[in-house]
Amino acid sequence: MEVDTVASLLSGTSAQAPRLCRAGLAAVFALRLGALAAGAGTLWRDEVGDLACNASGESCRHTCFAAAFPVSPFSLFALQLAVIFSHALASSWHGRPHGEGSWLQPTQQRLWLHLGSLLAKAVLEGVFLVTFHMLYSHFPVLVQCPPAPCPPAVTCAILNAREKDAFNHFMAGSSWAGLLLSLLGTQHAAVQIFQEASGKAPRKGTARKPCV
């Protein structure tokens, strides 16, 4: 597999993106993927089993977990990476040279596709960030269980809650970094489109300023 293809799949951008922007997005994706792989075998290996409740009963523990975590943070981040990688696959396919017949010139077409891809990536990052902060801006240490099928006043302590909270904020911080880099790349693409439409070729050394 070519290096350019790997960079496109990891960063979700085309060759039109500035090098540092592309490398940054690829590094952020690789970091998140590595963190998820490490977390799957350690912190999040048995999420239900990590509940230490003051009442026995497996059904109570499962009910308590489902009530506290409609979507677990790990599942949310795994879904986020799956969606972002699917976007990268689609961007890579659409970025291939296609046949003629478009009203856009080839350069304009590539720039508009590049801009749309970066905007879509920024929106995806933003949607998942909003969802995360709405659900898990602070990871709980104790959760209150519902009265059925649990006995009254049952609470469960979450093992390794601080470590899980740190993991969640690392993943959220990585997502913020991806969002920022996507917006910088969007600014760069918009400037390129404006220069192309106005017939002004960018001066040497200035074309990649927003994200070198």
Short mmCIF file of C-alpha atoms in Angstrom, two decimals:
data_model
loop_
_atom_site.label_atom_id
_atom_site.label_comp_id
_atom_site.label_asym_id
_atom_site.label_seq_id
_atom_site.Cartn_x
_atom_site.Cartn_y
_atom_site.Cartn_z
CA MET A 1 0.00 0.00 0.00
CA GLU A 2 1.36 3.42 -0.94
CA VAL A 3 2.34 5.94 1.73
CA ASP A 4 -0.12 8.48 0.27
CA THR A 5 -2.99 5.99 0.60
CA VAL A 6 -2.09 5.21 4.22
CA ALA A 7 -1.88 8.94 5.02
CA SER A 8 -5.30 9.50 3.43
CA LEU A 9 -6.89 6.68 5.41
CA LEU A 10 -5.38 7.76 8.74
CA SER A 11 -5.97 11.48 8.32
CA GLY A 12 -9.21 11.42 6.33
CA THR A 13 -7.80 14.05 3.96
CA SER A 14 -6.56 14.16 0.40
CA ALA A 15 -3.20 15.23 -0.98
CA GLN A 16 -4.62 18.78 -1.18
CA ALA A 17 -4.21 19.12 2.61
CA PRO A 18 -1.09 20.79 4.02
CA ARG A 19 1.56 18.29 5.07
CA LEU A 20 1.61 19.19 8.77
CA CYS A 21 -2.18 19.20 8.96
CA ARG A 22 -2.32 15.80 7.35
CA ALA A 23 0.44 14.39 9.53
CA GLY A 24 -1.23 15.80 12.65
CA LEU A 25 -4.61 14.26 11.82
CA ALA A 26 -2.96 10.91 11.04
CA ALA A 27 -1.03 11.01 14.35
CA VAL A 28 -4.20 11.86 16.31
CA PHE A 29 -6.09 8.97 14.71
CA ALA A 30 -3.21 6.54 15.39
CA LEU A 31 -3.02 7.67 19.03
CA ARG A 32 -6.74 7.15 19.52
CA LEU A 33 -6.62 3.75 17.87
CA GLY A 34 -3.70 2.70 20.07
CA ALA A 35 -5.44 3.98 23.21
CA LEU A 36 -8.62 2.06 22.34
CA ALA A 37 -6.64 -1.12 21.71
CA ALA A 38 -4.83 -0.77 25.05
CA GLY A 39 -8.03 0.14 26.91
CA ALA A 40 -9.94 -2.83 25.50
CA GLY A 41 -7.54 -5.23 27.19
CA THR A 42 -7.17 -3.38 30.48
CA LEU A 43 -9.57 -0.73 31.82
CA TRP A 44 -12.61 -1.69 29.76
CA ARG A 45 -12.15 -5.46 29.56
CA ASP A 46 -15.16 -6.20 31.80
CA GLU A 47 -17.24 -3.07 32.37
CA VAL A 48 -20.11 -4.82 34.17
CA GLY A 49 -17.67 -6.80 36.31
CA ASP A 50 -16.05 -3.53 37.42
CA LEU A 51 -19.17 -2.64 39.40
CA ALA A 52 -18.75 -3.40 43.10
CA CYS A 53 -22.31 -3.30 44.49
CA ASN A 54 -23.57 -3.52 48.06
CA ALA A 55 -26.07 -6.19 47.00
CA SER A 56 -25.61 -9.53 45.34
CA GLY A 57 -27.31 -10.53 42.14
CA GLU A 58 -25.99 -10.52 38.61
CA SER A 59 -29.26 -9.22 37.17
CA CYS A 60 -29.12 -6.23 39.53
CA ARG A 61 -25.57 -5.43 38.44
CA HIS A 62 -26.48 -5.59 34.75
CA THR A 63 -29.54 -3.39 35.31
CA CYS A 64 -27.48 -0.89 37.27
CA PHE A 65 -24.85 -0.72 34.52
CA ALA A 66 -27.49 -0.27 31.80
CA ALA A 67 -29.15 2.54 33.77
CA ALA A 68 -25.89 4.37 34.46
CA PHE A 69 -24.37 3.90 30.99
CA PRO A 70 -26.90 3.82 28.13
CA VAL A 71 -23.84 3.93 25.86
CA SER A 72 -20.56 3.21 27.61
CA PRO A 73 -17.73 5.71 27.00
CA PHE A 74 -15.57 3.00 25.42
CA SER A 75 -18.35 2.03 23.00
CA LEU A 76 -18.89 5.70 22.16
CA PHE A 77 -15.22 6.24 21.31
CA ALA A 78 -15.05 2.98 19.36
CA LEU A 79 -18.10 4.07 17.34
CA GLN A 80 -16.49 7.46 16.78
CA LEU A 81 -13.33 5.93 15.32
CA ALA A 82 -15.38 3.56 13.15
CA VAL A 83 -17.40 6.49 11.74
CA ILE A 84 -14.29 8.62 11.17
CA PHE A 85 -12.51 5.76 9.42
CA SER A 86 -15.58 5.17 7.23
CA HIS A 87 -15.47 8.88 6.35
CA ALA A 88 -11.77 8.50 5.49
CA LEU A 89 -12.56 5.56 3.19
CA ALA A 90 -15.29 7.56 1.45
CA SER A 91 -12.99 10.60 1.11
CA SER A 92 -10.23 8.43 -0.32
CA TRP A 93 -12.62 6.95 -2.90
CA HIS A 94 -14.09 10.30 -3.90
CA GLY A 95 -10.61 11.79 -4.10
CA ARG A 96 -9.63 9.46 -6.93
CA PRO A 97 -9.51 11.00 -10.38
CA HIS A 98 -12.84 10.42 -12.18
CA GLY A 99 -13.93 10.95 -15.71
CA GLU A 100 -14.47 14.30 -17.44
CA GLY A 101 -17.75 16.06 -18.00
CA SER A 102 -18.01 18.08 -14.82
CA TRP A 103 -18.68 21.85 -15.02
CA LEU A 104 -15.82 22.26 -12.54
CA GLN A 105 -12.21 22.26 -13.61
CA PRO A 106 -10.22 19.30 -12.21
CA THR A 107 -8.37 21.51 -9.71
CA GLN A 108 -11.59 23.18 -8.54
CA GLN A 109 -13.32 19.83 -8.21
CA ARG A 110 -10.52 18.45 -6.05
CA LEU A 111 -10.53 21.55 -3.85
CA TRP A 112 -14.30 21.49 -3.33
CA LEU A 113 -14.22 17.77 -2.50
CA HIS A 114 -11.35 18.43 -0.11
CA LEU A 115 -13.26 21.26 1.58
CA GLY A 116 -16.42 19.18 1.89
CA SER A 117 -14.46 16.27 3.33
CA LEU A 118 -12.83 18.44 6.00
CA LEU A 119 -16.15 20.07 6.92
CA ALA A 120 -17.76 16.63 7.26
CA LYS A 121 -14.87 15.45 9.45
CA ALA A 122 -15.17 18.54 11.67
CA VAL A 123 -18.94 17.97 12.02
CA LEU A 124 -18.41 14.32 12.97
CA GLU A 125 -15.83 15.24 15.59
CA GLY A 126 -18.14 17.95 16.93
CA VAL A 127 -21.18 15.66 17.18
CA PHE A 128 -19.26 13.04 19.15
CA LEU A 129 -17.70 15.69 21.42
CA VAL A 130 -21.10 17.18 22.25
CA THR A 131 -22.47 13.68 22.95
CA PHE A 132 -19.51 12.83 25.18
CA HIS A 133 -19.69 16.04 27.21
CA MET A 134 -23.45 15.68 27.64
CA LEU A 135 -23.10 12.12 28.95
CA TYR A 136 -19.69 11.81 30.57
CA SER A 137 -18.11 15.21 31.24
CA HIS A 138 -17.36 13.69 34.68
CA PHE A 139 -17.10 9.94 35.03
CA PRO A 140 -19.02 8.77 38.14
CA VAL A 141 -17.37 6.95 41.03
CA LEU A 142 -20.67 5.71 42.49
CA VAL A 143 -23.91 4.92 40.66
CA GLN A 144 -27.37 4.53 42.13
CA CYS A 145 -29.23 1.44 40.99
CA PRO A 146 -32.93 1.42 40.04
CA PRO A 147 -35.30 -0.15 42.60
CA ALA A 148 -36.25 -3.06 40.35
CA PRO A 149 -34.89 -5.70 40.12
CA CYS A 150 -32.45 -4.39 42.76
CA PRO A 151 -33.31 -4.07 46.46
CA PRO A 152 -33.85 -0.51 47.76
CA ALA A 153 -30.86 1.85 48.15
CA VAL A 154 -28.38 -0.24 46.20
CA THR A 155 -25.27 1.60 45.03
CA CYS A 156 -22.33 0.36 43.01
CA ALA A 157 -18.76 1.64 43.10
CA ILE A 158 -16.92 1.69 39.76
CA LEU A 159 -13.46 0.16 39.96
CA ASN A 160 -10.63 2.23 38.41
CA ALA A 161 -13.00 5.19 38.00
CA ARG A 162 -10.18 7.78 38.02
CA GLU A 163 -8.18 5.89 35.42
CA LYS A 164 -11.28 5.55 33.25
CA ASP A 165 -12.02 9.27 33.64
CA ALA A 166 -8.43 10.09 32.57
CA PHE A 167 -8.80 7.77 29.56
CA ASN A 168 -12.08 9.45 28.58
CA HIS A 169 -10.57 12.92 28.75
CA PHE A 170 -7.52 11.81 26.75
CA MET A 171 -9.84 10.53 24.03
CA ALA A 172 -11.93 13.71 24.18
CA GLY A 173 -8.77 15.86 24.03
CA SER A 174 -7.61 13.92 20.98
CA SER A 175 -10.99 14.55 19.40
CA TRP A 176 -10.68 18.28 20.12
CA ALA A 177 -7.24 18.22 18.45
CA GLY A 178 -8.75 16.49 15.41
CA LEU A 179 -11.54 19.08 15.28
CA LEU A 180 -9.06 21.98 15.45
CA LEU A 181 -6.83 20.52 12.74
CA SER A 182 -9.87 19.88 10.54
CA LEU A 183 -10.99 23.51 10.93
CA LEU A 184 -7.49 24.76 10.10
CA GLY A 185 -7.47 22.55 7.02
CA THR A 186 -10.92 23.91 6.09
CA GLN A 187 -9.59 27.47 6.30
CA HIS A 188 -6.67 26.54 4.06
CA ALA A 189 -8.98 24.88 1.51
CA ALA A 190 -11.32 27.89 1.49
CA VAL A 191 -8.40 30.23 0.79
CA GLN A 192 -7.24 27.98 -2.04
CA ILE A 193 -10.72 27.94 -3.60
CA PHE A 194 -10.98 31.73 -3.37
CA GLN A 195 -7.59 32.17 -5.00
CA GLU A 196 -8.46 29.68 -7.74
CA ALA A 197 -11.82 31.37 -8.42
CA SER A 198 -10.32 34.86 -8.51
CA GLY A 199 -7.46 33.75 -10.73
CA LYS A 200 -4.85 34.71 -8.17
CA ALA A 201 -2.16 32.11 -7.87
CA PRO A 202 -0.84 31.93 -4.30
CA ARG A 203 2.64 33.29 -3.80
CA LYS A 204 5.34 30.80 -3.08
CA GLY A 205 5.63 30.08 0.62
CA THR A 206 2.18 31.47 1.49
CA ALA A 207 -0.21 28.82 0.18
CA ARG A 208 -0.01 26.61 3.27
CA LYS A 209 0.09 29.17 6.06
CA PRO A 210 -3.12 28.20 7.93
CA CYS A 211 -1.73 24.74 8.64
CA VAL A 212 1.69 24.65 6.96
#
